[in-house]
Short mmCIF file of C-alpha atoms in Angstrom, two decimals:
data_model
loop_
_atom_site.label_atom_id
_atom_site.label_comp_id
_atom_site.label_asym_id
_atom_site.label_seq_id
_atom_site.Cartn_x
_atom_site.Cartn_y
_atom_site.Cartn_z
CA MET A 1 15.38 90.62 -9.98
CA SER A 2 16.41 92.79 -12.69
CA ALA A 3 16.19 91.59 -16.26
CA ILE A 4 19.76 91.04 -18.22
CA LEU A 5 18.57 90.14 -21.50
CA ASN A 6 16.03 91.73 -23.33
CA LEU A 7 14.49 91.14 -26.86
CA SER A 8 12.35 94.99 -27.77
CA GLY A 9 9.88 94.87 -30.86
CA VAL A 10 12.05 92.20 -32.55
CA TYR A 11 11.67 90.92 -36.30
CA LYS A 12 13.33 88.35 -37.91
CA GLN A 13 12.95 87.39 -41.63
CA PHE A 14 15.29 84.80 -43.96
CA GLY A 15 14.52 85.92 -47.28
CA SER A 16 10.98 86.36 -47.91
CA GLN A 17 9.93 84.08 -45.30
CA PRO A 18 8.81 85.49 -41.59
CA ILE A 19 10.16 83.66 -38.56
CA LEU A 20 9.98 86.09 -35.62
CA ARG A 21 7.34 88.87 -34.81
CA ASP A 22 7.19 91.78 -32.74
CA ILE A 23 8.86 89.34 -29.85
CA ASP A 24 8.86 91.20 -26.21
CA LEU A 25 10.77 89.02 -24.12
CA SER A 26 12.99 90.08 -21.02
CA ILE A 27 14.82 87.10 -18.80
CA GLU A 28 15.91 87.99 -15.24
CA ALA A 29 19.27 86.68 -13.69
CA GLU A 30 19.54 83.05 -12.11
CA LYS A 31 16.80 82.10 -13.68
CA THR A 32 15.99 79.12 -16.21
CA LEU A 33 13.87 80.22 -18.91
CA VAL A 34 12.29 77.31 -21.35
CA ILE A 35 11.00 78.22 -24.48
CA ILE A 36 8.62 75.66 -26.07
CA GLY A 37 6.85 75.83 -29.32
CA GLU A 38 6.45 73.60 -32.57
CA SER A 39 9.73 73.03 -35.16
CA GLY A 40 9.83 76.22 -37.09
CA CYS A 41 8.27 78.71 -34.84
CA GLY A 42 11.64 80.35 -34.27
CA LYS A 43 12.61 78.91 -30.49
CA SER A 44 16.59 78.45 -32.03
CA VAL A 45 16.40 81.54 -34.08
CA THR A 46 15.78 83.64 -30.43
CA LEU A 47 18.57 81.43 -29.12
CA LYS A 48 20.54 83.07 -31.41
CA LEU A 49 19.71 86.30 -31.56
CA LEU A 50 20.03 86.98 -28.23
CA MET A 51 23.80 85.81 -28.58
CA ASN A 52 23.87 87.98 -31.38
CA LEU A 53 24.85 85.33 -33.85
CA ILE A 54 22.25 86.60 -36.07
CA THR A 55 20.54 90.29 -36.08
CA PRO A 56 17.08 90.70 -35.96
CA THR A 57 15.65 92.22 -39.50
CA GLU A 58 13.61 94.98 -36.84
CA GLY A 59 13.80 95.82 -32.77
CA GLN A 60 16.58 95.55 -30.37
CA VAL A 61 18.48 93.42 -28.33
CA ARG A 62 20.06 94.60 -25.01
CA TRP A 63 22.49 92.75 -23.03
CA TRP A 64 22.68 94.14 -19.33
CA GLY A 65 20.78 97.36 -20.34
CA GLN A 66 22.82 98.23 -22.70
CA PRO A 67 21.45 98.50 -26.68
CA VAL A 68 24.00 95.59 -28.72
CA LYS A 69 24.20 97.41 -32.06
CA LYS A 70 25.51 100.32 -30.26
CA MET A 71 28.38 98.09 -29.00
CA ASN A 72 31.40 97.98 -31.24
CA GLU A 73 32.91 95.14 -32.04
CA ARG A 74 35.54 94.64 -29.30
CA GLU A 75 32.91 95.57 -26.68
CA GLN A 76 30.38 92.96 -28.31
CA THR A 77 32.93 89.93 -28.34
CA ARG A 78 33.98 90.77 -24.88
CA GLN A 79 30.01 90.52 -23.99
CA ARG A 80 29.57 87.24 -25.85
CA LEU A 81 32.43 85.57 -23.61
CA ARG A 82 29.39 86.02 -21.01
CA PHE A 83 27.55 83.44 -22.72
CA GLY A 84 27.94 79.54 -23.43
CA TYR A 85 26.11 77.95 -26.16
CA LEU A 86 25.39 74.31 -25.85
CA PHE A 87 24.42 73.70 -29.73
CA GLN A 88 22.07 70.85 -30.42
CA MET A 89 23.98 67.69 -31.74
CA ALA A 90 26.98 69.18 -29.11
CA ALA A 91 28.92 70.83 -32.59
CA LEU A 92 32.53 69.49 -31.22
CA PHE A 93 35.36 69.21 -33.56
CA ASP A 94 35.61 66.14 -34.44
CA SER A 95 39.25 66.12 -35.67
CA LEU A 96 39.78 67.99 -32.07
CA THR A 97 40.11 65.71 -29.22
CA ILE A 98 38.44 66.00 -26.31
CA TYR A 99 40.77 68.24 -24.54
CA GLU A 100 41.39 70.16 -27.43
CA ASN A 101 37.51 70.71 -27.54
CA VAL A 102 36.86 72.19 -24.15
CA ALA A 103 40.20 73.68 -24.11
CA PHE A 104 39.48 75.83 -27.55
CA SER A 105 37.40 79.08 -26.37
CA LEU A 106 40.49 79.56 -23.92
CA ARG A 107 43.21 79.44 -26.44
CA GLN A 108 41.14 81.52 -28.47
CA ASN A 109 40.03 84.16 -26.10
CA THR A 110 42.38 84.04 -23.02
CA ARG A 111 45.80 84.54 -22.77
CA LEU A 112 46.30 82.22 -19.56
CA SER A 113 49.05 79.92 -19.18
CA ASP A 114 49.28 76.09 -20.37
CA SER A 115 49.13 75.18 -16.64
CA ASP A 116 46.10 77.07 -15.91
CA ILE A 117 44.07 76.00 -19.00
CA ASP A 118 45.09 72.23 -18.05
CA SER A 119 43.39 73.03 -14.57
CA ILE A 120 40.29 74.37 -15.99
CA VAL A 121 39.89 71.56 -19.08
CA HIS A 122 39.92 68.72 -16.05
CA GLU A 123 37.90 70.64 -13.72
CA ARG A 124 35.21 71.38 -16.02
CA LEU A 125 35.56 67.66 -17.17
CA ARG A 126 35.04 66.40 -13.76
CA ASP A 127 31.81 69.19 -13.22
CA VAL A 128 30.15 67.01 -16.41
CA GLY A 129 31.21 63.83 -14.87
CA LEU A 130 33.55 62.84 -16.90
CA ASP A 131 37.26 61.88 -16.53
CA SER A 132 39.40 63.79 -18.31
CA ARG A 133 42.13 60.46 -17.55
CA ILE A 134 39.92 58.49 -19.82
CA VAL A 135 37.81 60.33 -22.41
CA GLY A 136 40.32 63.43 -22.76
CA GLN A 137 42.45 62.37 -25.61
CA LYS A 138 39.45 60.24 -27.57
CA LYS A 139 37.69 61.88 -30.20
CA PRO A 140 34.19 63.20 -30.65
CA ALA A 141 33.18 59.57 -32.83
CA GLU A 142 34.50 58.10 -29.96
CA LEU A 143 32.24 59.07 -27.60
CA SER A 144 28.39 58.39 -27.20
CA GLY A 145 25.98 60.54 -27.61
CA GLY A 146 25.11 61.77 -24.21
CA MET A 147 28.64 61.95 -23.14
CA ARG A 148 29.69 64.26 -26.30
CA LYS A 149 26.48 66.54 -25.26
CA ARG A 150 28.04 66.40 -21.70
CA VAL A 151 31.23 67.15 -23.34
CA GLY A 152 29.69 70.23 -25.30
CA LEU A 153 29.01 71.74 -21.85
CA ALA A 154 32.25 71.50 -20.37
CA ARG A 155 33.27 73.40 -23.25
CA ALA A 156 30.57 76.24 -22.95
CA LEU A 157 31.68 76.60 -19.41
CA ALA A 158 35.29 76.44 -19.86
CA THR A 159 34.90 80.60 -19.81
CA ASP A 160 32.82 80.76 -16.61
CA PRO A 161 30.11 82.25 -18.37
CA ASP A 162 27.14 84.26 -17.14
CA VAL A 163 24.34 82.66 -19.32
CA MET A 164 23.58 79.15 -20.79
CA LEU A 165 22.13 78.88 -23.80
CA TYR A 166 21.06 75.03 -24.47
CA ASP A 167 19.47 74.34 -27.79
CA GLU A 168 17.81 70.93 -27.46
CA PRO A 169 19.89 69.83 -24.77
CA THR A 170 18.30 66.07 -24.34
CA THR A 171 17.28 65.34 -28.11
CA GLY A 172 18.51 61.90 -29.71
CA LEU A 173 19.27 60.51 -25.87
CA ASP A 174 17.89 57.99 -24.13
CA PRO A 175 15.37 58.90 -21.00
CA ILE A 176 18.07 58.26 -18.23
CA MET A 177 20.91 60.21 -20.39
CA SER A 178 18.07 62.88 -20.99
CA ASP A 179 18.02 63.18 -17.07
CA VAL A 180 21.88 63.35 -16.62
CA ILE A 181 21.50 66.37 -19.22
CA ASN A 182 18.68 67.69 -16.83
CA GLU A 183 20.36 67.39 -13.97
CA LEU A 184 23.41 68.92 -14.92
CA ILE A 185 22.13 71.99 -16.15
CA ILE A 186 20.20 72.25 -12.51
CA SER A 187 23.14 71.75 -10.98
CA THR A 188 25.30 74.11 -13.15
CA ARG A 189 23.02 77.11 -12.59
CA GLU A 190 22.80 76.28 -8.90
CA ARG A 191 26.67 75.93 -8.57
CA ARG A 192 27.30 79.08 -10.42
CA HIS A 193 24.10 81.38 -9.66
CA MET A 194 23.70 81.32 -13.72
CA THR A 195 20.97 82.40 -15.90
CA SER A 196 20.13 79.60 -18.05
CA ILE A 197 17.72 79.72 -21.60
CA VAL A 198 16.68 76.34 -22.59
CA VAL A 199 14.96 75.33 -25.52
CA THR A 200 13.09 72.40 -25.87
CA HIS A 201 10.26 70.35 -27.05
CA ASP A 202 10.73 67.48 -23.99
CA MET A 203 8.10 68.15 -21.26
CA HIS A 204 10.29 66.15 -18.30
CA THR A 205 12.94 68.71 -19.08
CA VAL A 206 10.38 71.59 -19.04
CA GLN A 207 8.98 70.29 -15.34
CA LYS A 208 12.26 69.71 -14.12
CA VAL A 209 14.44 72.85 -15.01
CA ALA A 210 12.30 75.36 -15.86
CA ASP A 211 11.19 78.45 -13.46
CA ARG A 212 9.28 79.75 -16.14
CA VAL A 213 8.04 78.99 -19.46
CA VAL A 214 7.11 80.86 -22.98
CA MET A 215 5.59 79.43 -25.59
CA PHE A 216 6.33 80.26 -29.24
CA TYR A 217 3.55 79.53 -31.84
CA PRO A 218 4.22 79.49 -35.75
CA LEU A 219 3.15 82.51 -37.56
CA SER A 220 1.82 80.56 -40.20
CA ARG A 221 -1.21 79.59 -37.72
CA LEU A 222 -1.40 82.99 -36.58
CA GLU A 223 -3.56 85.82 -37.39
CA HIS A 224 -1.78 89.21 -38.42
CA HIS A 225 -2.80 90.92 -34.99
CA GLU A 226 -2.33 87.39 -32.69
CA PRO A 227 0.88 87.90 -30.44
CA GLN A 228 3.41 85.44 -31.41
CA ILE A 229 4.33 84.32 -27.61
CA ILE A 230 1.36 82.56 -26.71
CA PHE A 231 1.90 81.04 -23.00
CA ASP A 232 4.76 82.93 -20.52
CA GLY A 233 4.25 81.55 -16.76
CA THR A 234 5.54 78.08 -15.00
CA PRO A 235 5.58 74.86 -15.51
CA GLU A 236 2.33 74.14 -13.22
CA GLN A 237 0.58 76.97 -15.40
CA ALA A 238 1.47 75.45 -19.04
CA PHE A 239 -0.22 72.17 -17.95
CA GLU A 240 -3.25 73.83 -16.14
CA THR A 241 -3.83 76.56 -18.81
CA ASP A 242 -7.42 76.73 -20.89
CA ASP A 243 -5.66 77.61 -24.21
CA SER A 244 -6.07 74.75 -26.04
CA ARG A 245 -3.16 75.38 -28.33
CA VAL A 246 -0.45 75.17 -25.32
CA SER A 247 -2.21 72.22 -23.44
CA GLN A 248 -2.12 70.10 -26.54
CA PHE A 249 1.37 70.97 -27.16
CA VAL A 250 2.81 70.23 -23.47
CA ARG A 251 0.46 66.80 -23.32
CA GLY A 252 1.60 65.76 -26.79
CA GLU A 253 -2.21 64.94 -28.29
CA ALA A 254 -2.52 65.34 -31.67
CA GLY A 255 -6.68 66.66 -31.43
CA ASP A 256 -7.46 68.79 -34.90
CA ARG A 257 -3.95 68.33 -36.35
CA MET A 258 -4.45 65.01 -37.51
CA LEU A 259 -7.66 66.69 -39.42
CA GLU A 260 -5.32 68.98 -41.04
CA LEU A 261 -2.56 66.30 -42.38
CA ALA A 262 -5.32 64.28 -43.42
CA ALA A 263 -6.58 67.36 -45.27
CA ALA A 264 -3.04 68.20 -46.55
#
């Protein structure tokens, strides 16, 4: 299976603070890539770069073989509709109903009739286990965190994307609701034959949904010559690796980090 998204020699810096350094990453179609790593190592920044919500300081992003920076604004907008994005806290519009949230992108970016939009909204909510007759006229504040995440997923899927980006999809959820989200990630990919990219700290999510795992490491903990991606393999390999940095993270062991905190 060929790569559909590529980062080539990508650097990203905010002001004087470097976040990503010389990142090369290729993402295959219809697979689930999970990105792990400590807080602040550039995982969520990478998602935003892949969707061109932000641009690299250096390097190149390619969508389906085409350099994004060579696309005009109209083409970028058209191609961006092939992406769905589930934000960390769902990022629903508080002033809109659940129905209006799911319909929002369809109204903004398509010329579909009201009846077609209505059909899609009902179907997408049903896909994530929600009944639009019950939740459709509610506001986000009236729903639990897990239900808001599911609405966020329904909204992201409304335009029938080829690629889904999930930023910390299980953060703040109880174990059962976290597994509901994991099951939805799996069923969405299988049913729609889509590519999924997941940023998470949740090792249960890693083991359950990932075909491939990459681990980023904070630049502050690396020598200048060391690569920032310190692992690229299967979930099983991540738990069996001899690299103590990876094994410590995936097993959730404090180890020598306690000594660093004590010395700080």
